[in-house]
Short mmCIF file of C-alpha atoms and ligand atoms in Angstrom, two decimals:
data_model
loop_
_atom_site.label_atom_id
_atom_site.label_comp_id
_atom_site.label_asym_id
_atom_site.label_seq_id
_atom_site.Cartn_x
_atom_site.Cartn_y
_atom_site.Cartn_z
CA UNK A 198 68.60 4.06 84.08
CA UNK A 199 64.72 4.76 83.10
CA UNK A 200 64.39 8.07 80.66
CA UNK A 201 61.24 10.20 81.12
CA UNK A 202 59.99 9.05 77.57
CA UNK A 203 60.12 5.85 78.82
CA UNK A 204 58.15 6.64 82.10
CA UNK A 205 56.35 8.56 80.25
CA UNK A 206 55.63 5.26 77.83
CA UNK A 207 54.99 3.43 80.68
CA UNK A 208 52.36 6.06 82.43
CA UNK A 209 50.13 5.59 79.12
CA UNK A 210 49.95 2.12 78.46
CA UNK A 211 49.27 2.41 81.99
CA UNK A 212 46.10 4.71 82.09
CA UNK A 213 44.72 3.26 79.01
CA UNK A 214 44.89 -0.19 80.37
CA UNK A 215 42.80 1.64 82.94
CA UNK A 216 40.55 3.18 80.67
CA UNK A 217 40.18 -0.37 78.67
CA UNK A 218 39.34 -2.56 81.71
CA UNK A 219 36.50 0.30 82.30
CA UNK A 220 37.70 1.70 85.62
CA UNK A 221 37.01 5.61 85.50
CA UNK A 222 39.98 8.32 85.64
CA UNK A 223 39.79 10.64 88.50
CA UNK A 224 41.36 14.38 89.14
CA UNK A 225 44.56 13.12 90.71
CA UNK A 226 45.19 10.20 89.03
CA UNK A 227 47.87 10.53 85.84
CA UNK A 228 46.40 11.28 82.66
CA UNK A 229 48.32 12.02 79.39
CA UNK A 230 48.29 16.28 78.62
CA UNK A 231 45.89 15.83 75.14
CA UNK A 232 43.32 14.07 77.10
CA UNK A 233 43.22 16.35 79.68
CA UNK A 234 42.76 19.18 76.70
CA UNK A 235 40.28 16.78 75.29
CA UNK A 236 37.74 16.72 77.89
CA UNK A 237 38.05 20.53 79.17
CA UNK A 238 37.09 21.36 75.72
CA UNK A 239 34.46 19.08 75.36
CA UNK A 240 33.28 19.68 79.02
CA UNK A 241 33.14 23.65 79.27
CA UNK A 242 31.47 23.38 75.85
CA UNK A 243 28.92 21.43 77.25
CA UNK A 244 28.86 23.53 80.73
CA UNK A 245 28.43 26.46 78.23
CA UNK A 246 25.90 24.82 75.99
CA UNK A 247 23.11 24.18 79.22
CA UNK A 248 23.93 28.15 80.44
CA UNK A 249 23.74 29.82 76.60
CA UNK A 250 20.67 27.23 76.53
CA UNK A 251 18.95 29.09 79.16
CA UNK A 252 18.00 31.58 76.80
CA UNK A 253 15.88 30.45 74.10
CA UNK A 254 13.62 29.13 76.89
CA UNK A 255 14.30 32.16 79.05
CA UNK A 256 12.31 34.01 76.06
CA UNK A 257 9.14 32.48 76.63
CA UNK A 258 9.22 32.66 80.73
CA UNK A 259 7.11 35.67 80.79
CA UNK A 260 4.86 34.86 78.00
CA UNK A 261 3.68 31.31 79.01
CA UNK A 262 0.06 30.68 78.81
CA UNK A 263 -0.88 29.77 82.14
CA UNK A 264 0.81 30.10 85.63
CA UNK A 265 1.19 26.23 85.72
CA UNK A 266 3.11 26.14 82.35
CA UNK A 267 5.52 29.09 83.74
CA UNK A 268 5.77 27.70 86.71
CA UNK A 269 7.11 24.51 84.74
CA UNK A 270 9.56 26.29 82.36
CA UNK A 271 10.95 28.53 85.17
CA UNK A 272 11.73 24.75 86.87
CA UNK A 273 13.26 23.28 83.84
CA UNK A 274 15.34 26.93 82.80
CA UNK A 275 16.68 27.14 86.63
CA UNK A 276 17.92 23.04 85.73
CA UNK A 277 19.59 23.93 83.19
CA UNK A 278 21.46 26.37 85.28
CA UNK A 279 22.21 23.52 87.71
CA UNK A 280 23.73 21.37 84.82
CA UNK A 281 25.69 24.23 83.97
CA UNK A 282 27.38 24.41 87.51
CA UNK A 283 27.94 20.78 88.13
CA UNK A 284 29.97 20.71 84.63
CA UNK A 285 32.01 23.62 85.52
CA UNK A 286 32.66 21.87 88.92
CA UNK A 287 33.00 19.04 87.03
CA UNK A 288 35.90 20.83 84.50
CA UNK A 289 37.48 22.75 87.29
CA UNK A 290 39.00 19.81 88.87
CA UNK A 291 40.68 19.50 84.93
CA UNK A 292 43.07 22.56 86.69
CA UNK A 293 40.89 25.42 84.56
CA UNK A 294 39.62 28.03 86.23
CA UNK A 295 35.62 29.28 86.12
CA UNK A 296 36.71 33.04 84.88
CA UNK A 297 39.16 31.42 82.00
CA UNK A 298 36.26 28.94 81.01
CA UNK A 299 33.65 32.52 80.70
CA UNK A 300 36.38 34.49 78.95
CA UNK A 301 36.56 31.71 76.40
CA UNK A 302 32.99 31.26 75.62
CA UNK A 303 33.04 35.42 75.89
CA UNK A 304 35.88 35.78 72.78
CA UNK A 305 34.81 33.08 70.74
CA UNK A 306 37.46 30.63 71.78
CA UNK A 307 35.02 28.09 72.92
CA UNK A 308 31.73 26.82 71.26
CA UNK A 309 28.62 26.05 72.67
CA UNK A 310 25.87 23.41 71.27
CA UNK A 311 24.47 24.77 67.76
CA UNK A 312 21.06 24.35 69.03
CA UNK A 313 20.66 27.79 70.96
CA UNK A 314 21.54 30.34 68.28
CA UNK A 315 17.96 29.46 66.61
CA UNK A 316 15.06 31.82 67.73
CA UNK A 317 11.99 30.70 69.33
CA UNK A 318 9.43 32.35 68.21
CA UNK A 319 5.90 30.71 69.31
CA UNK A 320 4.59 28.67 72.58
CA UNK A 321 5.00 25.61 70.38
CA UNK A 322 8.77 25.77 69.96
CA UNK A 323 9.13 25.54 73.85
CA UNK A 324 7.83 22.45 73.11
CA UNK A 325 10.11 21.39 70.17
CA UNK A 326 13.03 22.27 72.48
CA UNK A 327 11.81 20.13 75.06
CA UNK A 328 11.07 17.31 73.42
CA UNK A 329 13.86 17.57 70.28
CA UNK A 330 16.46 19.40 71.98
CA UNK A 331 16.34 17.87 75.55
CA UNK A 332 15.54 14.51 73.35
CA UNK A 333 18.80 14.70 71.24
CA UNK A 334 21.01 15.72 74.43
CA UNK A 335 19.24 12.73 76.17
CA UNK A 336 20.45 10.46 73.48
CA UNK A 337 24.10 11.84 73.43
CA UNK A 338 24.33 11.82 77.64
CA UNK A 339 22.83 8.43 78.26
CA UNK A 340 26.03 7.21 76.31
CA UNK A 341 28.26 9.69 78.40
CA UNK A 342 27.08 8.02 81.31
CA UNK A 343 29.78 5.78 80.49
CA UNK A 344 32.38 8.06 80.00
CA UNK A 345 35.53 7.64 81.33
CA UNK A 346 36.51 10.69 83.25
CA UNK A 347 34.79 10.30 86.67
CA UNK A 348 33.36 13.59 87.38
CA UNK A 349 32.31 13.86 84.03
CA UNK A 350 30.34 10.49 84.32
CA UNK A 351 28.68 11.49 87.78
CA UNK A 352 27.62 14.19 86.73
CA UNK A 353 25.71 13.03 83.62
CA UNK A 354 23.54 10.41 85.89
CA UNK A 355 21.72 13.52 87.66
CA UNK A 356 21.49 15.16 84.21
CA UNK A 357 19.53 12.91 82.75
CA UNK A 358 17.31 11.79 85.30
CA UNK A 359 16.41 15.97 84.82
CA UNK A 360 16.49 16.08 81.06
CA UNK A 361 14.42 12.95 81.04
CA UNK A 362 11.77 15.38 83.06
CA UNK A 363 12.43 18.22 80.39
CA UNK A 364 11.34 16.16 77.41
CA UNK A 365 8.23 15.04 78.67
CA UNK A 366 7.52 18.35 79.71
CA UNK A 367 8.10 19.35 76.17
CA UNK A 368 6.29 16.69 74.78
CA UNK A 369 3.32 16.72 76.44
CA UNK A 370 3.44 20.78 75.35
CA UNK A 371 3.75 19.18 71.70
CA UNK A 372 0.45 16.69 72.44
CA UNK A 373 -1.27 19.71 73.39
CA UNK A 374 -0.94 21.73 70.69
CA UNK A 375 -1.63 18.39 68.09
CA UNK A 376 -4.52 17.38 69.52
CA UNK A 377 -5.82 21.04 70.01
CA UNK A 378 -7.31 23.78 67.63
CA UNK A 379 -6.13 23.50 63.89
CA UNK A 380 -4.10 26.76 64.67
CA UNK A 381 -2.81 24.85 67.59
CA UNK A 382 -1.59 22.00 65.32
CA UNK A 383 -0.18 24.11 62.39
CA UNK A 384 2.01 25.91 65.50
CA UNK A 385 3.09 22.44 66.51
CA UNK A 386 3.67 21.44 63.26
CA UNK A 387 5.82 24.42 62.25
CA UNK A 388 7.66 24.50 65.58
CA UNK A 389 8.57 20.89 64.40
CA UNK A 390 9.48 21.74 60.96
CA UNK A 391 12.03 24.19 62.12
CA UNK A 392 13.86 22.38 65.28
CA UNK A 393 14.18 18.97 63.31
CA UNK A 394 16.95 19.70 60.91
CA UNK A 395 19.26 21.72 64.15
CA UNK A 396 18.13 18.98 66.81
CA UNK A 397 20.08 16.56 63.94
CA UNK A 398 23.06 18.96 64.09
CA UNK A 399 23.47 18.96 67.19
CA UNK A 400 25.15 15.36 67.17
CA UNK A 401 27.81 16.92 65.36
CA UNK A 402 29.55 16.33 61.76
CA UNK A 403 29.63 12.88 60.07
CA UNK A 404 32.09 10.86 61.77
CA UNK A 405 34.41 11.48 58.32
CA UNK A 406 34.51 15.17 59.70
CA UNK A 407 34.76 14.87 63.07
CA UNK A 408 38.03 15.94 64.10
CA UNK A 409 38.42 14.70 68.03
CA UNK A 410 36.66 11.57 67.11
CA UNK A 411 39.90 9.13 66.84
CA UNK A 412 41.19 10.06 70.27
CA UNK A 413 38.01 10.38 71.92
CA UNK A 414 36.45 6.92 71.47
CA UNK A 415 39.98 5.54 71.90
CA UNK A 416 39.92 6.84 75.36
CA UNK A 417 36.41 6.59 75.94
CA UNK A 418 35.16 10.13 76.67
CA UNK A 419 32.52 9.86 73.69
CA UNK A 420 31.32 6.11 74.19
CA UNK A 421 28.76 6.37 70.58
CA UNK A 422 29.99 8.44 67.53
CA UNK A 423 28.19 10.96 66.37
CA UNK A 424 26.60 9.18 63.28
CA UNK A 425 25.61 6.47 65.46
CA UNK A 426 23.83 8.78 68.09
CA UNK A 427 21.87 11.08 65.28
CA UNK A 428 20.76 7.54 63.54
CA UNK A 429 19.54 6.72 67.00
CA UNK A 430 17.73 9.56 67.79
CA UNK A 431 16.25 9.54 64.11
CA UNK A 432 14.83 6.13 64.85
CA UNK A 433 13.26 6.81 67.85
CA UNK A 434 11.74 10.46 66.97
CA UNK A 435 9.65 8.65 64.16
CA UNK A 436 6.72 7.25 66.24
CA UNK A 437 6.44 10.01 68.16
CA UNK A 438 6.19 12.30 65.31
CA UNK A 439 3.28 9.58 63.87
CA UNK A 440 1.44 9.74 67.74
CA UNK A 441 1.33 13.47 67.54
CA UNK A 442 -0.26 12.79 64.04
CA UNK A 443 1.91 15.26 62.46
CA UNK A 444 4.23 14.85 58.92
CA UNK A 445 7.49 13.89 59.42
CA UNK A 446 9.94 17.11 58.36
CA UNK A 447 11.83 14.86 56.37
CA UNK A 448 10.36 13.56 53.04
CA UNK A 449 12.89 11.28 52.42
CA UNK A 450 13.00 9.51 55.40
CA UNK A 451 12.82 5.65 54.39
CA UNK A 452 12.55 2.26 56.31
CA UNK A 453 15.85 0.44 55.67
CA UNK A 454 15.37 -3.22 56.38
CA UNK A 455 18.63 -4.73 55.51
CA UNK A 456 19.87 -1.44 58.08
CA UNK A 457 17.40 -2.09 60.52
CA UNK A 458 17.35 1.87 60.68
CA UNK A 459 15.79 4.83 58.99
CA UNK A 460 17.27 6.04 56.14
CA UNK A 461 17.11 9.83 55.89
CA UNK A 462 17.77 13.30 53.91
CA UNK A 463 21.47 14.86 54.27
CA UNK A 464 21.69 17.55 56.59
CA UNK A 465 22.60 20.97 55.26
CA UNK A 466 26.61 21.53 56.82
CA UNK A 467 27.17 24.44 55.21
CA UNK A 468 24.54 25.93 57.96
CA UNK A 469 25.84 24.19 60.87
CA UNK A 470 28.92 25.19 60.00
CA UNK A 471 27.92 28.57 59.57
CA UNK A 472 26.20 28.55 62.98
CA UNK A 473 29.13 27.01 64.82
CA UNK A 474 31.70 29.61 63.27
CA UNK A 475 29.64 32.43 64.94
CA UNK A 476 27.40 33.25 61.97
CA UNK A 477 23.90 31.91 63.10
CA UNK A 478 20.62 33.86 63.75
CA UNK A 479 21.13 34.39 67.25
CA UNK A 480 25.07 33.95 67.99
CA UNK A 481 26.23 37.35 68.47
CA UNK A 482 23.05 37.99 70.86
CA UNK A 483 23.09 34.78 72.64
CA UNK A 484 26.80 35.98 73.69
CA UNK A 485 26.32 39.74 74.32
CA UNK A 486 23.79 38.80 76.54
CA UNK A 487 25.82 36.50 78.56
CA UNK A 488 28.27 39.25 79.01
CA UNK A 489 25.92 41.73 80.16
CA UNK A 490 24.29 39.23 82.51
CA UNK A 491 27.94 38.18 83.67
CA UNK A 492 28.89 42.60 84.13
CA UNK A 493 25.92 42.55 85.80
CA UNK A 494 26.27 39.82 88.82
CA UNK A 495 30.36 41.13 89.11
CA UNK A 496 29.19 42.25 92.49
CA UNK A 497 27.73 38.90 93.62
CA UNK A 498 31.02 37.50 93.06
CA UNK A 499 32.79 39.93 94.58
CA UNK A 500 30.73 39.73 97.92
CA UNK A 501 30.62 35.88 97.91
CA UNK A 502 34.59 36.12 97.81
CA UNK A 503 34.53 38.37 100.55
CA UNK A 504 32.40 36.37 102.47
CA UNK A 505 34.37 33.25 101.85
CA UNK A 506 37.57 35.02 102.72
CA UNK A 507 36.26 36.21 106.23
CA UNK A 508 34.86 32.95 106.70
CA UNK A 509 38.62 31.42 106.10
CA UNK A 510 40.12 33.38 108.26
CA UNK A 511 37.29 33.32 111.35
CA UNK A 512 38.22 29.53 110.79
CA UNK A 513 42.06 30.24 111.05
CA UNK A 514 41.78 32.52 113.56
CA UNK A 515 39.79 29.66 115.68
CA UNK A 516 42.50 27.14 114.98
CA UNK A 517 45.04 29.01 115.84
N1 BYC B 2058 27.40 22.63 68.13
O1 BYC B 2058 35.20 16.53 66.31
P1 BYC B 2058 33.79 16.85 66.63
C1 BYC B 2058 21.13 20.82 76.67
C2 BYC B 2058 32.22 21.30 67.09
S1 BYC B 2058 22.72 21.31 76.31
C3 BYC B 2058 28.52 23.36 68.25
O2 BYC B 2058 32.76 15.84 66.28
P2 BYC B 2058 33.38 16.36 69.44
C4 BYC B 2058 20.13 21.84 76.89
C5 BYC B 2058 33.12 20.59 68.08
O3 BYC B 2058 33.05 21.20 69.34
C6 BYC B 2058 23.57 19.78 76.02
N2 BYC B 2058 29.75 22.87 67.97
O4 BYC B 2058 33.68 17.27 68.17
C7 BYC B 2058 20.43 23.01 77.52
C8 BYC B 2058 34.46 20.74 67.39
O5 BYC B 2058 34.93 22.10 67.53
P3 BYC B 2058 36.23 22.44 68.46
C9 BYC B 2058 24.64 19.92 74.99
C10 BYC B 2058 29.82 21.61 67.56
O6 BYC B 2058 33.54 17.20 70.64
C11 BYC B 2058 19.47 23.99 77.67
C12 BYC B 2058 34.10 20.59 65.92
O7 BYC B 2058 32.73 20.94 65.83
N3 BYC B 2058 25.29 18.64 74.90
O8 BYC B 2058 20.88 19.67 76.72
O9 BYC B 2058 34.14 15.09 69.38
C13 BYC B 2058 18.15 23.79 77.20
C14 BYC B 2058 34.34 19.18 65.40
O10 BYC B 2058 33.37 18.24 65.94
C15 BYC B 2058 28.69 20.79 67.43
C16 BYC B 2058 26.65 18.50 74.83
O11 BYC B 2058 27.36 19.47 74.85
C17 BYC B 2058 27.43 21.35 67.73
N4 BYC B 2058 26.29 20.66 67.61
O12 BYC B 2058 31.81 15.97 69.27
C18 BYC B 2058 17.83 22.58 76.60
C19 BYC B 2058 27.17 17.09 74.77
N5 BYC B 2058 29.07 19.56 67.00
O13 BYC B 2058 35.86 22.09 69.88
C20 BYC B 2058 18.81 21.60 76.46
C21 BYC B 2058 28.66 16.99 75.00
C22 BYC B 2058 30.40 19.61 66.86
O14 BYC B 2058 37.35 21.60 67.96
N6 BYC B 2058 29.43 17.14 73.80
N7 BYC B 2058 30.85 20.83 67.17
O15 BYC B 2058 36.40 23.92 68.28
C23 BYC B 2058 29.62 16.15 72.91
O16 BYC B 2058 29.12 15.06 73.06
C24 BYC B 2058 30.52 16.43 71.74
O17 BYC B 2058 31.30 17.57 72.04
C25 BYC B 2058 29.78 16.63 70.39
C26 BYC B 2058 30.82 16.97 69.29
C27 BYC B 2058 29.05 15.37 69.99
C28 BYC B 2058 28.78 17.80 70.48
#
């Protein structure tokens, strides 16, 4: 007679020989409980990351300096939105519901991306975000092409084609402001002296630290590590620093030629760490306003679930 454990054996050697030969995991297919866990934590984070990102940027909508450049922003904040829905779509078919998804970003159960609890507070920071932030989340997504859950995967193709968009928006913001007046340039230069350091963060701890790393790469959800990514990102953020003709934040930063990479300053954890446990600049606002926003649009809920409802049962009713 087979015992469960040894079904259960046999199911995992099973999926990972899946996940090994490449071929991507879908909703219905068998999947062990912890990776399951695995990627709805790492997927609503994300989901909430692009909607708690919305703010920042959401700052500056009114206050943009032309009607082309709002016009622009309003684009790339509604995206973000977008993003936002196709990864709760994407984590819904996990078995979690939308409403337990909010409620944990709402009490602090779930995290969302460092990044957004830092305040933006000139024209050149919209910039920095597009260019750093959408950069760095470029870098990470590419790789999670690749990933293995399916829906997850898909849904990171359209992503980037739209965050590839968002960074040149930023950057050409960030040429702009470089090649303008020297108050321009000193903007640009300070909006790039603060978003370095958190854009480096947001790659997460060393790989030493990072706690779901292990399983993750094992079963291919993260495809890079996170030391790999940031060193990436550093790399490629140095000639475009040098083309806006600004100084590079980091004074330490050092060609490595055995490396082949850029060798660079350590990051200070005991801020990110700070900011991820709740205690950045902007956490507890980011989060009140996405509860007041969320009271708020109860009765657009409400009606489309009404609407949907009568539209069930016209359909039953026709059927029957
Ligand atoms: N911020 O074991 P680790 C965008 C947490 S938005 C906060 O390495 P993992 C955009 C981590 O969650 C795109 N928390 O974790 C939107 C874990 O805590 P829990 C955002 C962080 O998951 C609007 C603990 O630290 N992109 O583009 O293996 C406007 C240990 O870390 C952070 C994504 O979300 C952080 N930076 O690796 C503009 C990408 N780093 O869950 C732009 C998808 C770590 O145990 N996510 N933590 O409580 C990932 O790729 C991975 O989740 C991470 C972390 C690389 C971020």
């Amino acid at each position: 007679m087979i015992t469960n454990t040894a079904q259960e054996t046999e199911l995992e050697l099973l999926f990972q020989a899946k996940i090994d030969t490449e071929q991507k995991i879908e909703p219905k297919d068998w999947m062990p409980d912890a990776y399951r866990q695995n990627l709805i934590r790492q997927m609503s984070q994300h989901a909430h990351s692009e909607v708690i990102g919305m703010q920042p940027e959401g700052n500056w909508i009114t206050r943009a300096p032309s009607l082309r450049r709002k016009a622009v922003l309003l684009s790339k904040v509604q995206d973000e939105a977008g993003h936002g829905l196709y990864l709760y779509s994407a984590t819904e078919t996990l078995g979690i519901s939308r409403a337990e998804m909010i409620t944990a970003l709402q009490t602090g159960t779930a995290k969302y991306a460092s990044i957004f609890n830092y305040p933006t507070q000139t024209w050149g920071d919209m910039g920095a975000i597009g260019w750093l932030v959408d950069g760095a989340a470029i870098c990470n997504q590419v790789s999670l092409q690749r990933t293995s859950y399916g829906p997850y995967a898909r849904s990171m193709i359209r992503i980037c084609k739209e965050e590839s968009f968002h960074q040149r928006q930023g950057y050409q913001i960030m040429i702009e402001l470089a090649h303008g007046t020297p108050a321009q340039k000193e903007m640009a230069q300070d909006s790039l002296n603060r978003f370095y350091w958190p854009s480096l963060m947001m790659f997460g701890p060393h790989d030493s630290e990072s706690a779901h790393l292990a399983r993750s790469m094992k079963w291919k959800i993260k495809r890079e590590t996170n030391d790999d990514l940031r060193q990436k990102f550093i790399n490629q953020t140095v000639s475009q620093i040098n083309y806006l003709g600004l100084d590079h934040p980091d004074k330490a930063l050092q060609w490595n030629e055995e490396r082949g990479h850029y060798d660079s300053s350590e990051l200070n954890w005991d801020e990110f760490y700070s900011v991820i446990n709740g205690n950045g600049h902007c956490n507890r606002q980011r989060i009140q306003h996405h509860v007041k926003a969320h009271e708020e649009g109860a009765w657009v809920r409400e009606a489309t679930a009404a609407y949907n409802l009568k539209k069930q049962l016209k359909l039953a009713r026709d059927a029957a």
